[in-house]
Amino acid sequence: MCAAFLRLYEATADRTWITHAGEAADYIGSHFTAGVPVGFATAAASDSGFTPQPEVAENAVAARVLNLLSYYTGKDTDHKLSARAMQLITAPQIAAAPDTPVAAILVAAHEFSSPPLHVTVVGSKESADAHALFVQGLRAP
């Protein structure tokens, strides 16, 4: 959900979506960390007898999304959540595992270590020229 809200924010520049993304990140931080020292578990802890464990690919996605969110919000808590996922996916025992999603980890590490491209369009949301610039900005890689 956090990733979806970020994409909606990127496409519309409507701050409502960044607020929802922040709420989703807060939910992730408060519900999927119990019982795991680093990273995020696959499910919230429960009394079912099943102990949720962290999953590397999910944590790679979480690291990327939470890192990007931290740039949009400027909140240190979002960056710390991203760092928590990075701690799991960059652990030496993870890299040595035969089924490690190496590309996902490398992309997450690159994004975590450098700021994203930042394009700012200055103009009224009603301006056709500003809208055209915004659409061009969305096309940037």
PDB file of C-alpha atoms in Angstrom:
ATOM      1  CA  MET A   1       0.000   0.000   0.000  1.00  0.00           C
ATOM      2  CA  CYS A   2       2.812   2.373   0.831  1.00  0.00           C
ATOM      3  CA  ALA A   3       4.301   1.919  -2.656  1.00  0.00           C
ATOM      4  CA  ALA A   4       0.913   2.442  -4.304  1.00  0.00           C
ATOM      5  CA  PHE A   5       0.352   5.669  -2.382  1.00  0.00           C
ATOM      6  CA  LEU A   6       3.829   6.889  -3.391  1.00  0.00           C
ATOM      7  CA  ARG A   7       3.078   6.192  -7.052  1.00  0.00           C
ATOM      8  CA  LEU A   8      -0.212   8.075  -6.785  1.00  0.00           C
ATOM      9  CA  TYR A   9       1.621  11.012  -5.237  1.00  0.00           C
ATOM     10  CA  GLU A  10       4.221  10.959  -8.014  1.00  0.00           C
ATOM     11  CA  ALA A  11       1.528  10.907 -10.698  1.00  0.00           C
ATOM     12  CA  THR A  12      -0.714  13.591  -9.203  1.00  0.00           C
ATOM     13  CA  ALA A  13       1.447  15.706  -6.835  1.00  0.00           C
ATOM     14  CA  ASP A  14      -1.529  15.522  -4.451  1.00  0.00           C
ATOM     15  CA  ARG A  15      -0.126  15.636  -0.890  1.00  0.00           C
ATOM     16  CA  THR A  16      -3.028  13.489   0.337  1.00  0.00           C
ATOM     17  CA  TRP A  17      -1.256  10.442  -1.127  1.00  0.00           C
ATOM     18  CA  ILE A  18       2.041  11.168   0.612  1.00  0.00           C
ATOM     19  CA  THR A  19       0.126  11.404   3.884  1.00  0.00           C
ATOM     20  CA  HIS A  20      -1.409   7.982   3.264  1.00  0.00           C
ATOM     21  CA  ALA A  21       2.012   6.577   2.345  1.00  0.00           C
ATOM     22  CA  GLY A  22       3.381   7.874   5.655  1.00  0.00           C
ATOM     23  CA  GLU A  23       0.514   6.250   7.538  1.00  0.00           C
ATOM     24  CA  ALA A  24       1.202   2.950   5.756  1.00  0.00           C
ATOM     25  CA  ALA A  25       4.888   3.197   6.697  1.00  0.00           C
ATOM     26  CA  ASP A  26       3.966   3.825  10.324  1.00  0.00           C
ATOM     27  CA  TYR A  27       1.730   0.745  10.222  1.00  0.00           C
ATOM     28  CA  ILE A  28       4.555  -1.358   8.774  1.00  0.00           C
ATOM     29  CA  GLY A  29       6.915  -0.152  11.502  1.00  0.00           C
ATOM     30  CA  SER A  30       4.483  -0.915  14.286  1.00  0.00           C
ATOM     31  CA  HIS A  31       3.082  -4.268  13.091  1.00  0.00           C
ATOM     32  CA  PHE A  32       5.843  -6.158  11.266  1.00  0.00           C
ATOM     33  CA  THR A  33       8.884  -5.748  13.520  1.00  0.00           C
ATOM     34  CA  ALA A  34       7.885  -7.855  16.535  1.00  0.00           C
ATOM     35  CA  GLY A  35      10.140 -10.855  16.977  1.00  0.00           C
ATOM     36  CA  VAL A  36      12.614  -9.948  14.233  1.00  0.00           C
ATOM     37  CA  PRO A  37      15.811  -8.048  15.140  1.00  0.00           C
ATOM     38  CA  VAL A  38      16.252  -6.551  11.649  1.00  0.00           C
ATOM     39  CA  GLY A  39      14.018  -6.189   8.631  1.00  0.00           C
ATOM     40  CA  PHE A  40      10.283  -6.800   8.609  1.00  0.00           C
ATOM     41  CA  ALA A  41       8.385 -10.035   9.106  1.00  0.00           C
ATOM     42  CA  THR A  42       6.068 -11.395   6.420  1.00  0.00           C
ATOM     43  CA  ALA A  43       3.056 -10.999   8.726  1.00  0.00           C
ATOM     44  CA  ALA A  44       2.176  -9.463  12.055  1.00  0.00           C
ATOM     45  CA  ALA A  45       2.911 -11.653  15.066  1.00  0.00           C
ATOM     46  CA  SER A  46      -0.094 -13.562  16.391  1.00  0.00           C
ATOM     47  CA  ASP A  47      -1.024 -16.322  18.809  1.00  0.00           C
ATOM     48  CA  SER A  48      -1.513 -18.840  15.999  1.00  0.00           C
ATOM     49  CA  GLY A  49       1.731 -20.685  16.665  1.00  0.00           C
ATOM     50  CA  PHE A  50       3.121 -19.512  13.325  1.00  0.00           C
ATOM     51  CA  THR A  51       6.187 -17.323  13.770  1.00  0.00           C
ATOM     52  CA  PRO A  52       6.457 -14.864  10.863  1.00  0.00           C
ATOM     53  CA  GLN A  53       9.961 -14.550   9.436  1.00  0.00           C
ATOM     54  CA  PRO A  54      11.545 -11.867   7.274  1.00  0.00           C
ATOM     55  CA  GLU A  55      11.628 -12.509   3.530  1.00  0.00           C
ATOM     56  CA  VAL A  56      14.531 -11.018   1.589  1.00  0.00           C
ATOM     57  CA  ALA A  57      12.701  -9.942  -1.582  1.00  0.00           C
ATOM     58  CA  GLU A  58       9.916  -8.272   0.427  1.00  0.00           C
ATOM     59  CA  ASN A  59      12.481  -6.437   2.529  1.00  0.00           C
ATOM     60  CA  ALA A  60      14.329  -5.267  -0.596  1.00  0.00           C
ATOM     61  CA  VAL A  61      11.092  -3.699  -1.848  1.00  0.00           C
ATOM     62  CA  ALA A  62      10.393  -2.220   1.597  1.00  0.00           C
ATOM     63  CA  ALA A  63      13.892  -0.723   1.755  1.00  0.00           C
ATOM     64  CA  ARG A  64      13.398   0.995  -1.606  1.00  0.00           C
ATOM     65  CA  VAL A  65       9.886   2.296  -0.918  1.00  0.00           C
ATOM     66  CA  LEU A  66      10.652   3.522   2.604  1.00  0.00           C
ATOM     67  CA  ASN A  67      13.869   5.168   1.419  1.00  0.00           C
ATOM     68  CA  LEU A  68      12.007   7.073  -1.302  1.00  0.00           C
ATOM     69  CA  LEU A  69       9.309   8.028   1.197  1.00  0.00           C
ATOM     70  CA  SER A  70      11.986   9.437   3.508  1.00  0.00           C
ATOM     71  CA  TYR A  71      13.104  11.794   0.728  1.00  0.00           C
ATOM     72  CA  TYR A  72       9.541  12.975   0.129  1.00  0.00           C
ATOM     73  CA  THR A  73       8.663  13.461   3.794  1.00  0.00           C
ATOM     74  CA  GLY A  74      12.058  14.327   5.259  1.00  0.00           C
ATOM     75  CA  LYS A  75      11.097  12.169   8.264  1.00  0.00           C
ATOM     76  CA  ASP A  76      13.984  10.415  10.002  1.00  0.00           C
ATOM     77  CA  THR A  77      11.601   7.638  11.095  1.00  0.00           C
ATOM     78  CA  ASP A  78      10.973   6.700   7.444  1.00  0.00           C
ATOM     79  CA  HIS A  79      14.725   6.575   6.796  1.00  0.00           C
ATOM     80  CA  LYS A  80      15.243   4.410   9.902  1.00  0.00           C
ATOM     81  CA  LEU A  81      12.589   1.967   8.666  1.00  0.00           C
ATOM     82  CA  SER A  82      14.407   1.740   5.337  1.00  0.00           C
ATOM     83  CA  ALA A  83      17.695   1.174   7.173  1.00  0.00           C
ATOM     84  CA  ARG A  84      16.048  -1.633   9.159  1.00  0.00           C
ATOM     85  CA  ALA A  85      15.191  -3.456   5.932  1.00  0.00           C
ATOM     86  CA  MET A  86      18.677  -2.765   4.544  1.00  0.00           C
ATOM     87  CA  GLN A  87      20.242  -4.368   7.622  1.00  0.00           C
ATOM     88  CA  LEU A  88      18.495  -7.615   6.763  1.00  0.00           C
ATOM     89  CA  ILE A  89      19.131  -7.725   3.027  1.00  0.00           C
ATOM     90  CA  THR A  90      22.817  -6.757   3.274  1.00  0.00           C
ATOM     91  CA  ALA A  91      23.683  -9.242   6.027  1.00  0.00           C
ATOM     92  CA  PRO A  92      26.574 -11.546   4.990  1.00  0.00           C
ATOM     93  CA  GLN A  93      24.548 -14.750   5.488  1.00  0.00           C
ATOM     94  CA  ILE A  94      21.901 -13.418   3.095  1.00  0.00           C
ATOM     95  CA  ALA A  95      24.441 -12.711   0.359  1.00  0.00           C
ATOM     96  CA  ALA A  96      25.820 -16.248   0.682  1.00  0.00           C
ATOM     97  CA  ALA A  97      22.435 -17.951   0.269  1.00  0.00           C
ATOM     98  CA  PRO A  98      21.949 -19.592  -3.153  1.00  0.00           C
ATOM     99  CA  ASP A  99      18.468 -18.135  -3.777  1.00  0.00           C
ATOM    100  CA  THR A 100      19.331 -14.539  -2.888  1.00  0.00           C
ATOM    101  CA  PRO A 101      17.681 -11.925  -5.179  1.00  0.00           C
ATOM    102  CA  VAL A 102      21.001 -10.192  -5.823  1.00  0.00           C
ATOM    103  CA  ALA A 103      19.700  -7.637  -8.346  1.00  0.00           C
ATOM    104  CA  ALA A 104      16.978  -6.451  -5.948  1.00  0.00           C
ATOM    105  CA  ILE A 105      19.534  -6.039  -3.179  1.00  0.00           C
ATOM    106  CA  LEU A 106      21.954  -4.133  -5.422  1.00  0.00           C
ATOM    107  CA  VAL A 107      19.229  -1.751  -6.609  1.00  0.00           C
ATOM    108  CA  ALA A 108      18.083  -1.153  -3.010  1.00  0.00           C
ATOM    109  CA  ALA A 109      21.683  -0.532  -1.889  1.00  0.00           C
ATOM    110  CA  HIS A 110      22.268   1.932  -4.731  1.00  0.00           C
ATOM    111  CA  GLU A 111      19.070   3.848  -4.003  1.00  0.00           C
ATOM    112  CA  PHE A 112      19.789   3.852  -0.270  1.00  0.00           C
ATOM    113  CA  SER A 113      23.251   5.329  -0.807  1.00  0.00           C
ATOM    114  CA  SER A 114      22.316   8.130  -3.220  1.00  0.00           C
ATOM    115  CA  PRO A 115      19.446  10.612  -3.457  1.00  0.00           C
ATOM    116  CA  PRO A 116      16.797  10.148  -6.148  1.00  0.00           C
ATOM    117  CA  LEU A 117      16.446  12.436  -9.137  1.00  0.00           C
ATOM    118  CA  HIS A 118      14.516  15.516  -8.042  1.00  0.00           C
ATOM    119  CA  VAL A 119      12.483  17.462 -10.593  1.00  0.00           C
ATOM    120  CA  THR A 120      10.500  20.497  -9.451  1.00  0.00           C
ATOM    121  CA  VAL A 121       7.867  22.218 -11.557  1.00  0.00           C
ATOM    122  CA  VAL A 122       6.991  25.728 -10.436  1.00  0.00           C
ATOM    123  CA  GLY A 123       3.592  26.917 -11.530  1.00  0.00           C
ATOM    124  CA  SER A 124      -0.095  26.840 -10.775  1.00  0.00           C
ATOM    125  CA  LYS A 125      -1.812  23.449 -10.918  1.00  0.00           C
ATOM    126  CA  GLU A 126      -4.332  25.099 -13.264  1.00  0.00           C
ATOM    127  CA  SER A 127      -1.609  26.290 -15.670  1.00  0.00           C
ATOM    128  CA  ALA A 128      -1.436  24.351 -18.950  1.00  0.00           C
ATOM    129  CA  ASP A 129       2.278  25.141 -19.225  1.00  0.00           C
ATOM    130  CA  ALA A 130       2.985  23.866 -15.704  1.00  0.00           C
ATOM    131  CA  HIS A 131       0.943  20.753 -16.434  1.00  0.00           C
ATOM    132  CA  ALA A 132       2.934  20.100 -19.622  1.00  0.00           C
ATOM    133  CA  LEU A 133       6.197  20.481 -17.661  1.00  0.00           C
ATOM    134  CA  PHE A 134       4.877  18.115 -14.981  1.00  0.00           C
ATOM    135  CA  VAL A 135       4.065  15.486 -17.609  1.00  0.00           C
ATOM    136  CA  GLN A 136       7.565  15.870 -19.061  1.00  0.00           C
ATOM    137  CA  GLY A 137       9.009  15.447 -15.562  1.00  0.00           C
ATOM    138  CA  LEU A 138       7.153  12.160 -15.187  1.00  0.00           C
ATOM    139  CA  ARG A 139       8.953  10.882 -18.280  1.00  0.00           C
ATOM    140  CA  ALA A 140      12.375  11.348 -16.694  1.00  0.00           C
ATOM    141  CA  PRO A 141      14.086   8.025 -15.960  1.00  0.00           C
TER     142      PRO A 141
END
